[in-house]
mmCIF file of C-alpha atoms in Angstrom:
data_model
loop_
_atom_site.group_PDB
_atom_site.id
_atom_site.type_symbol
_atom_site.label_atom_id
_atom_site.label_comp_id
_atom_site.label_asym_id
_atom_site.label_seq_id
_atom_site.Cartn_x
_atom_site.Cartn_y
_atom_site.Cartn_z
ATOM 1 C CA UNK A 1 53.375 153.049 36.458
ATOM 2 C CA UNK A 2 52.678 155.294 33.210
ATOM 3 C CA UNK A 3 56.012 155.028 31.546
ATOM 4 C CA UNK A 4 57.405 152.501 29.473
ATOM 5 C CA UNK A 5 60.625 150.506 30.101
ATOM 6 C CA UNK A 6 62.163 152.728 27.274
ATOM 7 C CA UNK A 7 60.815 156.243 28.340
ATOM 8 C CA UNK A 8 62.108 155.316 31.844
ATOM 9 C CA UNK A 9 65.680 154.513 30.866
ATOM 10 C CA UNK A 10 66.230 157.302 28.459
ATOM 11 C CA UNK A 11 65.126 159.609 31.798
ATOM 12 C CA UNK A 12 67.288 158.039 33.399
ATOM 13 C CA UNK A 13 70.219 158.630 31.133
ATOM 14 C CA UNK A 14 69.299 162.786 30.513
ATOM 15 C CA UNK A 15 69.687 163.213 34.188
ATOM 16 C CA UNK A 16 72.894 161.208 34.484
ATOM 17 C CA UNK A 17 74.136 162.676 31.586
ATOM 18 C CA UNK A 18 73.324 166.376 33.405
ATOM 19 C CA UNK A 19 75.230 165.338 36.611
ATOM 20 C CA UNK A 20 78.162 163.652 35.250
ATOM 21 C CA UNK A 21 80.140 166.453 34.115
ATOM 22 C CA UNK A 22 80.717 168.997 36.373
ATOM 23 C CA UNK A 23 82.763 171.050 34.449
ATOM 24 C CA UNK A 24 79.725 171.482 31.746
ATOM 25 C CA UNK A 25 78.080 174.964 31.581
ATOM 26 C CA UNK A 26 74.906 173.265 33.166
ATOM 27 C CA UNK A 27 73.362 175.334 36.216
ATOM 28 C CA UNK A 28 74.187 174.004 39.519
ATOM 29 C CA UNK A 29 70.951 173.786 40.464
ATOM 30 C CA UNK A 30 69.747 171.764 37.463
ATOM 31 C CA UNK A 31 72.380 169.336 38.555
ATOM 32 C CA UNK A 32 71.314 169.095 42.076
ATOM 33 C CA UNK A 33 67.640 168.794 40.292
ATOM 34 C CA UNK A 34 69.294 165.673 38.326
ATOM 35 C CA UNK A 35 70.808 163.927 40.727
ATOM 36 C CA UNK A 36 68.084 164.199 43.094
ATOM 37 C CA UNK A 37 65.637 162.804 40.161
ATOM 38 C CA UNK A 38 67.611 160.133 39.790
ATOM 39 C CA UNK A 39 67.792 159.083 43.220
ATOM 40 C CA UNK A 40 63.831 159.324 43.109
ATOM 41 C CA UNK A 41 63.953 156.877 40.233
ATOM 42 C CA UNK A 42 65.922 154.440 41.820
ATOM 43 C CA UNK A 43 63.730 154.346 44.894
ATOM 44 C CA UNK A 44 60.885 154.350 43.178
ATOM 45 C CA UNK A 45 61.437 151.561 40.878
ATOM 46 C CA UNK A 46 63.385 149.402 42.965
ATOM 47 C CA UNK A 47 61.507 149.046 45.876
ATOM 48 C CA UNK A 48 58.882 147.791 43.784
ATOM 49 C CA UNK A 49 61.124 145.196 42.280
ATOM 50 C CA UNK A 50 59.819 142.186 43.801
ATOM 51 C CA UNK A 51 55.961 143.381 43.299
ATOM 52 C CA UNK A 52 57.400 143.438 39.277
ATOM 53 C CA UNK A 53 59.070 139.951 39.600
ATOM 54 C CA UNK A 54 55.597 138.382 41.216
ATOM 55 C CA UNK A 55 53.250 140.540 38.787
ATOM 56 C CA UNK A 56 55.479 139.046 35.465
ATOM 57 C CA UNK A 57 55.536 135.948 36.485
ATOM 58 C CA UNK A 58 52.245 135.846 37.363
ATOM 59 C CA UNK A 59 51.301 136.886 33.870
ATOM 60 C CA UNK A 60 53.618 134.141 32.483
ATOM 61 C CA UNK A 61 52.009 131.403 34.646
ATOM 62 C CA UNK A 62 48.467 132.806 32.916
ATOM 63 C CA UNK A 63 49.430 133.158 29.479
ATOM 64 C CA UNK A 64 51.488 129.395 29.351
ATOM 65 C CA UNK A 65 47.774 127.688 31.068
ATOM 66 C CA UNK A 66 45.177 129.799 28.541
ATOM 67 C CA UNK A 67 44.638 127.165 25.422
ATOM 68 C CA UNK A 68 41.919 129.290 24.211
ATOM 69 C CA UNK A 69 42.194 131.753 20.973
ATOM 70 C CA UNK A 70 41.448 135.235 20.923
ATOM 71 C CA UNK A 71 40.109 136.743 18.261
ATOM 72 C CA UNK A 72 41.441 140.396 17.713
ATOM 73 C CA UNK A 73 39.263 143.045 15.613
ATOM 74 C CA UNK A 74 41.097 144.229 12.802
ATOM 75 C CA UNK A 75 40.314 148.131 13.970
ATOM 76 C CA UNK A 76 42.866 147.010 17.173
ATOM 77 C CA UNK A 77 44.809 144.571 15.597
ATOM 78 C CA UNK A 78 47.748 147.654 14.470
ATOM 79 C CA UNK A 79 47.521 149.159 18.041
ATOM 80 C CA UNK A 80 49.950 148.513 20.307
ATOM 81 C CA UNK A 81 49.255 149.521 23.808
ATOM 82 C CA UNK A 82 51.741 151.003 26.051
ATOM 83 C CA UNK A 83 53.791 148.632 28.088
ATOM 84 C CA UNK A 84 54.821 149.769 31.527
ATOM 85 C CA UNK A 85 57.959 149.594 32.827
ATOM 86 C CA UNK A 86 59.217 145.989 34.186
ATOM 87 C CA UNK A 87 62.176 144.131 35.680
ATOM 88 C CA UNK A 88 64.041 144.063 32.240
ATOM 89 C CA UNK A 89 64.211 148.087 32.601
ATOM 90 C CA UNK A 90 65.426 147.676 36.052
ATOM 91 C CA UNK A 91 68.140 145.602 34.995
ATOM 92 C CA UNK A 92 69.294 147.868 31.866
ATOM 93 C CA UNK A 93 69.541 150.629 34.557
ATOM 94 C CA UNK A 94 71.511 148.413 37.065
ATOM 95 C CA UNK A 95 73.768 147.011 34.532
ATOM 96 C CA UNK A 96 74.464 150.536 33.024
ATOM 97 C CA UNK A 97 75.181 151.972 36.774
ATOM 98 C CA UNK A 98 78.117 148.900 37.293
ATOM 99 C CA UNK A 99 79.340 149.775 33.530
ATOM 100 C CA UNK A 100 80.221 153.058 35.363
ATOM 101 C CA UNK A 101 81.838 151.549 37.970
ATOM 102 C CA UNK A 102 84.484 150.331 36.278
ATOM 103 C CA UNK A 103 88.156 151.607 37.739
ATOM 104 C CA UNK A 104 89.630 150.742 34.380
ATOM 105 C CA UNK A 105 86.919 151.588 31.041
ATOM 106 C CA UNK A 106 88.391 151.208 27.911
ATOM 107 C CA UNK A 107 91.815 150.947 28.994
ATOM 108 C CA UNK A 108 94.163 148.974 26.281
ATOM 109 C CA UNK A 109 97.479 148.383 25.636
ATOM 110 C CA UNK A 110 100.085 150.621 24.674
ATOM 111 C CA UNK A 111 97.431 153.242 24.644
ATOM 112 C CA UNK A 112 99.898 156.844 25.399
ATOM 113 C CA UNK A 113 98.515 160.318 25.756
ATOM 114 C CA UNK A 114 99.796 163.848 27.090
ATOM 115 C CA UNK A 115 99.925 163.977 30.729
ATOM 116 C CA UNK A 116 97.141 166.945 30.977
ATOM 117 C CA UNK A 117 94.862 165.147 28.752
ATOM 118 C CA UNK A 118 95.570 161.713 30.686
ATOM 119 C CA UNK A 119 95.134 163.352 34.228
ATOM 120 C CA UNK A 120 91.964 164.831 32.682
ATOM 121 C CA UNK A 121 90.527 161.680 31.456
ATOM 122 C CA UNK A 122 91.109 159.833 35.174
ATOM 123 C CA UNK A 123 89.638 162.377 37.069
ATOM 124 C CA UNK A 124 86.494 162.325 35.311
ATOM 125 C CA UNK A 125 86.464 158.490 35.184
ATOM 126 C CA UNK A 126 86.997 158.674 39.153
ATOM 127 C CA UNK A 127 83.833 161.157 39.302
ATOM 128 C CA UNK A 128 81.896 158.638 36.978
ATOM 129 C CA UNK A 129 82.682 155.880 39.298
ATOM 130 C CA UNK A 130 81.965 157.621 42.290
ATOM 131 C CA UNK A 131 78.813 158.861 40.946
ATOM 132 C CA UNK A 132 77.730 155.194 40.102
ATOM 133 C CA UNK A 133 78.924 153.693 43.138
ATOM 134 C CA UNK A 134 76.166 156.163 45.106
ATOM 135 C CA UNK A 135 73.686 155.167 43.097
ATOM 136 C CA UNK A 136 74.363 151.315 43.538
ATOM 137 C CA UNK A 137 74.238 152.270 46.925
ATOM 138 C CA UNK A 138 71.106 153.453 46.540
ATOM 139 C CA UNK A 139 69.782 150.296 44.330
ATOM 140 C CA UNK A 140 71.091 148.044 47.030
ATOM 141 C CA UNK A 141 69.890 149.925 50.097
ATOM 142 C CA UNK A 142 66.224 150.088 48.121
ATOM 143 C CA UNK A 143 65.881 146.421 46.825
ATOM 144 C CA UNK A 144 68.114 144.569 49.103
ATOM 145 C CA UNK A 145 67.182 140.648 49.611
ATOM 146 C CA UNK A 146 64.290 141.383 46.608
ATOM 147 C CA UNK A 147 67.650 141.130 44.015
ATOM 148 C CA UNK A 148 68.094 137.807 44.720
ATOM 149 C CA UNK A 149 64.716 136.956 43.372
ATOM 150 C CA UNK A 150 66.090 138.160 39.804
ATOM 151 C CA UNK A 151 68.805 135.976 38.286
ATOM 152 C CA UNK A 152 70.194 138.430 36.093
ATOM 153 C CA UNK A 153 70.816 141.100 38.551
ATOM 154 C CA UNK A 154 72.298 138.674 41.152
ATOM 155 C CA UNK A 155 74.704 137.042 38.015
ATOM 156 C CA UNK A 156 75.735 140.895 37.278
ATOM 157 C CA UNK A 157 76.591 141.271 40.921
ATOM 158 C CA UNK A 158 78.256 138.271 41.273
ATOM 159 C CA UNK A 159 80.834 138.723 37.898
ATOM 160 C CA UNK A 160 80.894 142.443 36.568
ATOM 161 C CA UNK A 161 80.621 144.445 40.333
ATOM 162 C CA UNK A 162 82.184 142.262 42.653
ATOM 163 C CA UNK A 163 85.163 142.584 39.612
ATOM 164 C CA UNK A 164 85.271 146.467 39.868
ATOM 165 C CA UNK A 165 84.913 146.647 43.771
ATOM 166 C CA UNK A 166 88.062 144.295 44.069
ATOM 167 C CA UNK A 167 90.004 145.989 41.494
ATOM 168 C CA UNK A 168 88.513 149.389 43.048
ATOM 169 C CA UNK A 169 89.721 148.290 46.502
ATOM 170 C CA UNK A 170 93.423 149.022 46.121
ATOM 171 C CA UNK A 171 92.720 153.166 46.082
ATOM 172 C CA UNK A 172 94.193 155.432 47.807
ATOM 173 C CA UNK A 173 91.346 158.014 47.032
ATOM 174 C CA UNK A 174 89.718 157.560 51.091
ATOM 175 C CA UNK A 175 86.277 158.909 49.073
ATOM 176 C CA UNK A 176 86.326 156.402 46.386
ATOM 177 C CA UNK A 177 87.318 153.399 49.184
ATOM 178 C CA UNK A 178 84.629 154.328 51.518
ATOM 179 C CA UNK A 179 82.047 154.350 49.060
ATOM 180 C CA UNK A 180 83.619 150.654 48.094
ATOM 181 C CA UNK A 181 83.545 148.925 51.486
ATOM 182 C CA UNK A 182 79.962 150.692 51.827
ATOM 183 C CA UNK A 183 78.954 148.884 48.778
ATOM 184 C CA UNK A 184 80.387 145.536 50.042
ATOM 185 C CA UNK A 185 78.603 145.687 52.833
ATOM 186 C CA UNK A 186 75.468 146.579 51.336
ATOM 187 C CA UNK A 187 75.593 143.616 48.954
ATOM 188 C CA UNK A 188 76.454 141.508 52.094
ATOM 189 C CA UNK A 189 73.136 142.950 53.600
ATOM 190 C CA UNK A 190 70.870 142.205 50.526
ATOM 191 C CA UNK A 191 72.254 139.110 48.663
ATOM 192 C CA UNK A 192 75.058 137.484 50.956
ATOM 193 C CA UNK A 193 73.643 133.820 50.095
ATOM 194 C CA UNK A 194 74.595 134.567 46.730
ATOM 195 C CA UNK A 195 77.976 135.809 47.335
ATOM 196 C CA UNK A 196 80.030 133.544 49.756
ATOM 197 C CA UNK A 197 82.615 133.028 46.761
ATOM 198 C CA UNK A 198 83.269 136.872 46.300
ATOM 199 C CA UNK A 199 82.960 137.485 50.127
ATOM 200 C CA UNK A 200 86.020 135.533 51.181
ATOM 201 C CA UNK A 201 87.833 137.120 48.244
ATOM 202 C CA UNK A 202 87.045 140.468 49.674
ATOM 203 C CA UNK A 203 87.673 139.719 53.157
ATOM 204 C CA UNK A 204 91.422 138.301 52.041
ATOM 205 C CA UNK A 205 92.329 141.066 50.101
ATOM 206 C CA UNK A 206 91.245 143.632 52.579
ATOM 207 C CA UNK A 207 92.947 141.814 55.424
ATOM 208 C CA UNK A 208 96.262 141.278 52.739
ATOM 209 C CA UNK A 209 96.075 144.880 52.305
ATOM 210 C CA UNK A 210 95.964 145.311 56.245
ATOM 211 C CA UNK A 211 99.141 143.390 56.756
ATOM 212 C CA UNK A 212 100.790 144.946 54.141
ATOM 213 C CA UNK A 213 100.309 148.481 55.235
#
């Protein structure tokens, strides 16, 4: 635990960046080399999320009871030493995964396009989500009930992902919807006490669907 929380997250982002497109003239193999980085990353950080939670607030509980000053020597007072990584880079990476899984980015109104360029666009939106849905996977699989413990991840899950995995729901893409319901019940699996809310709306518009079909 070397690396600092912005070291870690700009990693994180060269090797995403490397598998996202896979039309770019990058090497297959450094691809495979990405993605496989990445999902090292994950499970190395997040199964160590509720160590990170108990260590921090641990260190909060010590600094709020110490009354007593410190005096700093000038010849360290202008050094500042490296900060590992914490939860607050484990939650930029989280909440820039479920930016990714959004079925609709950027979409607005009246927007119009060429067909090519339009068909272009969704298929590499589809690959983005797809890409980010394995890796939430992965998050959720790794941490599971040690989320709960951090109210900004749960509060992310609860408005921004369960969002994208209902709009998400309605595919037709049988990749894309597998990877969904696999999600859903991951999150059930980890953090269910925090989702009852979202659950019901899930189960209703999956059985609605059902019905329909």
């Amino acid at each position: 635990r070397l690396i600092s929380g912005n070291n870690m997250n700009d990693l994180f982002q060269v090797c995403f960046s490397f598998c996202r497109d896979q039309n770019a003239s990058y090497p297959k193999l450094l691809q495979q080399s990405a993605g496989s980085t990445i999902a090292h990353i994950i499970i190395r950080l997040y199964s160590r999320l509720g160590e990170l939670i108990h260590e921090e607030q641990q260190e909060k509980d010590t600094f709020s009871l110490s009354s007593i000053p410190i005096t700093i020597d000038d010849t360290s007072k202008n050094s500042k030493p490296l900060k590992p990584y914490g939860t607050k880079c484990l939650y930029r990476l989280i909440k820039f995964l479920v930016g990714h899984a959004n079925p609709r980015p950027n979409q607005k109104k009246g927007e119009t396009g060429s067909s090519s360029s339009a068909s272009n666009t969704k298929t590499t939106e589809g690959r983005l989500q797809i890409l980010a849905l394995g890796m939430l996977n992965t998050v959720l699989e790794t941490a599971g009930e040690d989320l709960g413990l951090h109210s900004g991840i749960i509060e992310l899950i609860q408005g921004s992902l369960c969002k994208y995995l209902l709009q998400s729901s309605q595919t037709d893409d049988p990749i894309l919807l597998s990877l969904v319901l696999r999600t859903i019940f991951n999150m059930f699996c980890a953090v269910k006490s925090h989702l009852k809310v979202q659950f019901e709306v899930f189960f209703t518009s999956i059985h609605m669907r059902t019905v329909e079909s």
